[in-house]
XYZ file of C-alpha atoms in Angstrom:
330
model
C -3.753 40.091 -4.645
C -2.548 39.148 -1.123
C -3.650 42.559 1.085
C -2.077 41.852 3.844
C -0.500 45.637 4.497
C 2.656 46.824 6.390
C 2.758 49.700 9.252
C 3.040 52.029 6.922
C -0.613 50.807 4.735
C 1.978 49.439 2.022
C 1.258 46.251 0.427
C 3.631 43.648 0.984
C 5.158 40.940 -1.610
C 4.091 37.599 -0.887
C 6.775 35.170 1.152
C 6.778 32.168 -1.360
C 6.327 32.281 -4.755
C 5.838 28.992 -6.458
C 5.371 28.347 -10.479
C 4.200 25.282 -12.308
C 1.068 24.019 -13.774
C -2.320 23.349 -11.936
C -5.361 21.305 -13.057
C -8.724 20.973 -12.813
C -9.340 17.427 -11.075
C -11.960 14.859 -11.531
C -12.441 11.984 -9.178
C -15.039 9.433 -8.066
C -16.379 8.743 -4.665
C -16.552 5.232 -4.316
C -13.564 2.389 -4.513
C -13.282 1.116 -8.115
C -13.173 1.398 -11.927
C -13.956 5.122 -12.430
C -16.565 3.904 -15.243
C -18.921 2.659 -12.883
C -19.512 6.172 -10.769
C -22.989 7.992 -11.378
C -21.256 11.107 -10.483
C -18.067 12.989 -10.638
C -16.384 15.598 -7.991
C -14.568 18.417 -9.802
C -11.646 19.523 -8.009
C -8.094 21.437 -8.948
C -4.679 20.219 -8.227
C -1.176 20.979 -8.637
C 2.074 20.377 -6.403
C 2.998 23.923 -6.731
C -0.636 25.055 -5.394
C -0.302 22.333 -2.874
C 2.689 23.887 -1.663
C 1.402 27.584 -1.941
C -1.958 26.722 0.498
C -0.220 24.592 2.805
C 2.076 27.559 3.474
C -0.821 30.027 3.394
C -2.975 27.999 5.850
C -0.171 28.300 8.059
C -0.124 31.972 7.633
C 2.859 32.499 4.841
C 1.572 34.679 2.501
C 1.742 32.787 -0.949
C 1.775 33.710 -4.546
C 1.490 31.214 -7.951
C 2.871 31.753 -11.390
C 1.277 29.700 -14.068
C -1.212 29.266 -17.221
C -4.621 28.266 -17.101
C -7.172 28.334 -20.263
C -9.774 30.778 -20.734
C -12.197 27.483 -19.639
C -14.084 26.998 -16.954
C -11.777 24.455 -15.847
C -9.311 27.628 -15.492
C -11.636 29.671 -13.595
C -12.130 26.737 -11.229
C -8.323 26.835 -10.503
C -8.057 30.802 -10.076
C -11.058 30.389 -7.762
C -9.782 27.746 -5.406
C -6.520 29.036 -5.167
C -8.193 32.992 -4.609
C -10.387 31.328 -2.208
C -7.258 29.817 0.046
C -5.876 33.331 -0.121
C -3.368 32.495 -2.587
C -2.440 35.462 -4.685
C -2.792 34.411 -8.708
C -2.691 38.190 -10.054
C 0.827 37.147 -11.900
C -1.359 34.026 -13.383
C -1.757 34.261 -17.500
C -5.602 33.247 -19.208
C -4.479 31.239 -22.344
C -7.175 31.953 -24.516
C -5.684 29.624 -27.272
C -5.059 26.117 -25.056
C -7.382 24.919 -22.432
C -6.703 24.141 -19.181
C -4.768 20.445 -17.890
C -7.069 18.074 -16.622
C -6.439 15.306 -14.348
C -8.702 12.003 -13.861
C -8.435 10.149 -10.318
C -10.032 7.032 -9.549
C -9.369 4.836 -6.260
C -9.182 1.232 -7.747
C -8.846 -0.256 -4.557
C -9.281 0.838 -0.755
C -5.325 1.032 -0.983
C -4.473 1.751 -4.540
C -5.246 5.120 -6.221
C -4.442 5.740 -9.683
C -3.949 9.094 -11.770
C -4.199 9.864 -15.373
C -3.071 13.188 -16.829
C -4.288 15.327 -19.851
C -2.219 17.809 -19.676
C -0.424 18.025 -23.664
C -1.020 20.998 -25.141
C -2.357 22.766 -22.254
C -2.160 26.154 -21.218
C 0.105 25.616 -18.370
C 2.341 23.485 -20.673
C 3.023 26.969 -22.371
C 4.294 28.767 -19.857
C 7.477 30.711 -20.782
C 10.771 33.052 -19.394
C 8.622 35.643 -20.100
C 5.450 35.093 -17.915
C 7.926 35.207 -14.450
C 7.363 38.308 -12.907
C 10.818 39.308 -11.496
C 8.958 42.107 -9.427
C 7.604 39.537 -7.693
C 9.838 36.918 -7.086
C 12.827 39.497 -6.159
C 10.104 40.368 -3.284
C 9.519 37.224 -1.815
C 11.634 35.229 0.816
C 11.424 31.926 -0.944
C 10.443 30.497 -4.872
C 9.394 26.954 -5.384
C 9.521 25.392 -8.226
C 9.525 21.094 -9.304
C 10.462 19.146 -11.731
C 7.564 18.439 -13.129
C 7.357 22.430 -14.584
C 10.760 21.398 -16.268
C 9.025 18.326 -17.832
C 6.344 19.698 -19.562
C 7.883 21.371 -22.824
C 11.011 23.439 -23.519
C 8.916 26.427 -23.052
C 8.148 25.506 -19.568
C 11.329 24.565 -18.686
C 13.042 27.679 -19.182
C 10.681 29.603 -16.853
C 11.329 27.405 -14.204
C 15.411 27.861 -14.908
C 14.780 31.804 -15.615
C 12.813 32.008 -11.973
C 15.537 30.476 -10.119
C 18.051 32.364 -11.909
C 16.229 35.773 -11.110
C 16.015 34.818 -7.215
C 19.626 33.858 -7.030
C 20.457 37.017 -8.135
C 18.296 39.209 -6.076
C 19.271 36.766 -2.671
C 15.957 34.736 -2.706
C 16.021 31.621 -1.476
C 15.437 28.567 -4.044
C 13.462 25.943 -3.023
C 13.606 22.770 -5.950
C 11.207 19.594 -5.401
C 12.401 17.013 -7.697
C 8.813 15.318 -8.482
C 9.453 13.197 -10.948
C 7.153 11.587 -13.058
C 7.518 8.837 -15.641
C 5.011 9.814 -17.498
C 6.341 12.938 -18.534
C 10.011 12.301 -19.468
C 12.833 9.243 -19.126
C 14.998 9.210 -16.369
C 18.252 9.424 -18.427
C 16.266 13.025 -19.794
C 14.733 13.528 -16.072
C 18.659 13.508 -14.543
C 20.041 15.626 -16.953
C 17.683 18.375 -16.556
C 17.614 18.322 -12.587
C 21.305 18.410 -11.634
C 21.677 21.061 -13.955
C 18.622 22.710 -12.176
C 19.964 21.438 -8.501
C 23.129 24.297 -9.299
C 20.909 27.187 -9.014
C 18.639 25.509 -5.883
C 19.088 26.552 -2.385
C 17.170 23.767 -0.831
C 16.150 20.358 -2.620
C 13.487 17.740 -1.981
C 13.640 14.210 -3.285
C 12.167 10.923 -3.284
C 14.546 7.967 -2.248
C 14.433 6.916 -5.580
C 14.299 10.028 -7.017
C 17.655 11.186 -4.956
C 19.680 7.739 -6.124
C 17.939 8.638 -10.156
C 19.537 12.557 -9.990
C 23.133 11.565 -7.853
C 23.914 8.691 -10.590
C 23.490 6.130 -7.782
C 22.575 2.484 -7.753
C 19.463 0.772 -5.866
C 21.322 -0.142 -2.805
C 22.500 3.326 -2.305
C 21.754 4.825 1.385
C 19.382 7.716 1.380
C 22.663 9.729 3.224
C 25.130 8.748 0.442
C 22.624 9.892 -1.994
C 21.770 13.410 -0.051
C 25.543 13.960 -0.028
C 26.071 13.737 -3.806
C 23.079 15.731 -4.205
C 24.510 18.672 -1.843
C 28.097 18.611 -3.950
C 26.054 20.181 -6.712
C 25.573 23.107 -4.893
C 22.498 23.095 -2.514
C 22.738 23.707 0.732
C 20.185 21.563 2.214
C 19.047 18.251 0.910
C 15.661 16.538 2.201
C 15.235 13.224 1.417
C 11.476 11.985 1.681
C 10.951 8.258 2.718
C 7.277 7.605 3.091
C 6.534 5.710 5.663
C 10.217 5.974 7.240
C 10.090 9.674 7.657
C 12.269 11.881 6.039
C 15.962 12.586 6.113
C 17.456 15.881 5.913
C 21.263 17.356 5.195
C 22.600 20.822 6.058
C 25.979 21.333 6.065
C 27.666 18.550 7.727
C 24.066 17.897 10.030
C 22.272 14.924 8.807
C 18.883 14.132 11.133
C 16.322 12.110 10.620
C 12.529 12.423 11.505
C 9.685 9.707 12.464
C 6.384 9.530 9.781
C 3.471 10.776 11.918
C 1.417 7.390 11.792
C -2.090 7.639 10.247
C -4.892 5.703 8.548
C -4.217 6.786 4.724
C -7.231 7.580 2.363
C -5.141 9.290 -0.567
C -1.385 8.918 -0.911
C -0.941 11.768 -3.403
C -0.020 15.066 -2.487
C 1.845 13.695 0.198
C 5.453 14.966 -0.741
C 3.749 18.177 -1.426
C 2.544 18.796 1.595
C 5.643 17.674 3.369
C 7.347 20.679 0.930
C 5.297 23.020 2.632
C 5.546 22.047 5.811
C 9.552 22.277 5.766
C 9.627 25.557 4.012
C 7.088 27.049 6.047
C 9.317 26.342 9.752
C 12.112 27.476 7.292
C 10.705 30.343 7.441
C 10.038 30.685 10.779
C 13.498 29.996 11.958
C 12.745 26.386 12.754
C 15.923 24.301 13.537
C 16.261 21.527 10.353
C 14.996 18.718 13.154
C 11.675 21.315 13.478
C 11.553 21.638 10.063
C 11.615 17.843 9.106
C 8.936 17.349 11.503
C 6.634 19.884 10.523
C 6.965 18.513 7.177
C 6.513 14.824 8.092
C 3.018 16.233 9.672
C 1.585 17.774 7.365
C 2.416 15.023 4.920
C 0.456 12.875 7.160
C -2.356 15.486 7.301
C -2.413 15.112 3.307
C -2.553 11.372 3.339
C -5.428 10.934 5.893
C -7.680 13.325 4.041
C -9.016 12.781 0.881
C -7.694 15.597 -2.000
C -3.902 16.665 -2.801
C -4.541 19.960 -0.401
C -7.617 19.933 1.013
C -7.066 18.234 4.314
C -3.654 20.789 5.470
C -4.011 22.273 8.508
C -4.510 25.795 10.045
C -1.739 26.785 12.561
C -3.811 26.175 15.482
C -4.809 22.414 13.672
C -1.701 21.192 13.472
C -1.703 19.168 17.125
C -4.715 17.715 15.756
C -2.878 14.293 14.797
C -1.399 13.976 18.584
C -5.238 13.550 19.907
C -6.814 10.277 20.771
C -8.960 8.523 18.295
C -12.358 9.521 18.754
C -12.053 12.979 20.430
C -14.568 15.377 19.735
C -13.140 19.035 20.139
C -16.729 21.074 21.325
């Protein structure tokens, strides 16, 4: 449970709320086929946990929704995302599915590649009724991706019944698009997110991801695809580019923002990160040029650490990336 008390010694509902899925990670050391490592690192993973520490190491208090098994795969998870100061009290211990797993292997010193096992798990199951509108009518902003809405029927309808419960009680929706292939087609994948993108307040997206949900072709401008995304009802519209930076729509301001150059280790967990970031000078009354930044930063924090989550900075990290090469902070 996050403690962190008001004045009065009350305990106060977390500021972002995110819900999905999160997995228990395995990945090799070295470069190469993952058959050939001695040894495996066991780690957990999630975009929806990503988000919920990168806005808790910035000092956002942070709660997660979700399944995990009764494994110790799920216990791994809880105790990560416990030991980032994440509050899991509203998480659910399936004792009949285990917990998603998710194999990582760096197949070449540029080219990472992830494999999930994640049908039939416990987070797979998660339903309407494991959304706690307690706490997600107490918290300033709920996060929720696509990929939640890709994993079963089930799982899909808590993600819908969590935005619909902050909408009503004035929360602020915050919808990361995420798509993945693996899970669903993008005829399916479209579908689904515009009719999510009416109930979101705020909406992340790939380039290719934006053009896939506005109905647009390849050649489409990352503008003219955050436009048709914000005439389904959001009122701001991020577009992620990679290495280009990011481009974000709010109202009739459209601003763009540099990439943060950096050596990359591990692509993933990039747009994640950059989700946090935004939402997290969102919250602090950031100006959408502040916010697009902060996001492009810690998106480059992600990529030049190795881990989805483990490399985000702490507030007073976060000029860290502006330092010479080779400086040695004593």
């Amino acid at each position: 449970m996050v403690d962190d008390l008001d004045a009065t010694g009350a305990c106060l509902m977390p500021d972002v709320v995110t819900m999905g899925e999160t997995m228990a990670v395995v990945s090799g050391a070295g470069i190469g086929p993952l058959r050939h490592e001695a040894s495996l690192r066991l780690g957990v993973a999630g975009a929806e946990a990503t988000v919920a520490i990168g806005v808790r190491r910035l000092g956002i208090s942070a709660a997660y929704v979700g399944r995990v098994g009764d494994d110790e795969l799920g216990r791994a998870v809880l105790m990560r995302l416990r030991g980032e100061g994440v509050d899991v009290d509203a998480v659910r211990v399936d004792p009949s599915a285990p917990t998603g797993l998710m194999v990582k292997e760096r197949r070449t010193s540029k080219v990472s590649r992830v494999r999930y096992y994640r049908t039939g798990s416990a987070g797979s199951r998660l339903a309407a009724a494991d959304v706690p509108e307690g706490l997600v009518a107490g918290a300033r902003v709920l996060h929720v991706t696509g990929i939640t809405a890709a994993l079963s029927d089930t799982a899909r309808q808590a993600a819908k019944q969590g935005m619909i419960l902050a909408r009503s009680h004035g929360v602020l929706v915050s919808l990361d698009y995420n798509y993945r292939a693996a899970l669903w087609p993008p005829e399916r994948a479209r579908t689904v997110l515009r009719d999510l993108t009416a109930y979101a307040d705020v909406v992340f997206a790939g380039d290719d991801e934006a053009r896939m949900v506005a109905g647009l072709g390849a050649t489409a401008a990352p503008d003219e695809a955050a436009r048709a995304i914000a005439s389904l009802g959001p009122a701001q519209v991020v577009v992620k580019l990679g290495a280009a930076g990011a481009l974000g729509l709010a109202g009739d301001e459209l601003v763009r923002a540099s990439a943060i150059p950096v050596d990359v280790l591990d692509p993933v967990g990039a747009g994640d990160a950059f989700a946090a970031g935004y939402l997290a000078a969102l919250l602090g009354g950031e100006p959408i040029e502040q916010r697009l930044r902060c996001g492009c930063r810690l998106g480059a924090f992600a990529v030049a650490s190795c881990g989805d989550w483990e490399g985000l900075p702490l507030v007073d990290e976060l000029d860290l990336l502006d330092r010479a090469d080779g400086d040695v902070l004593r």
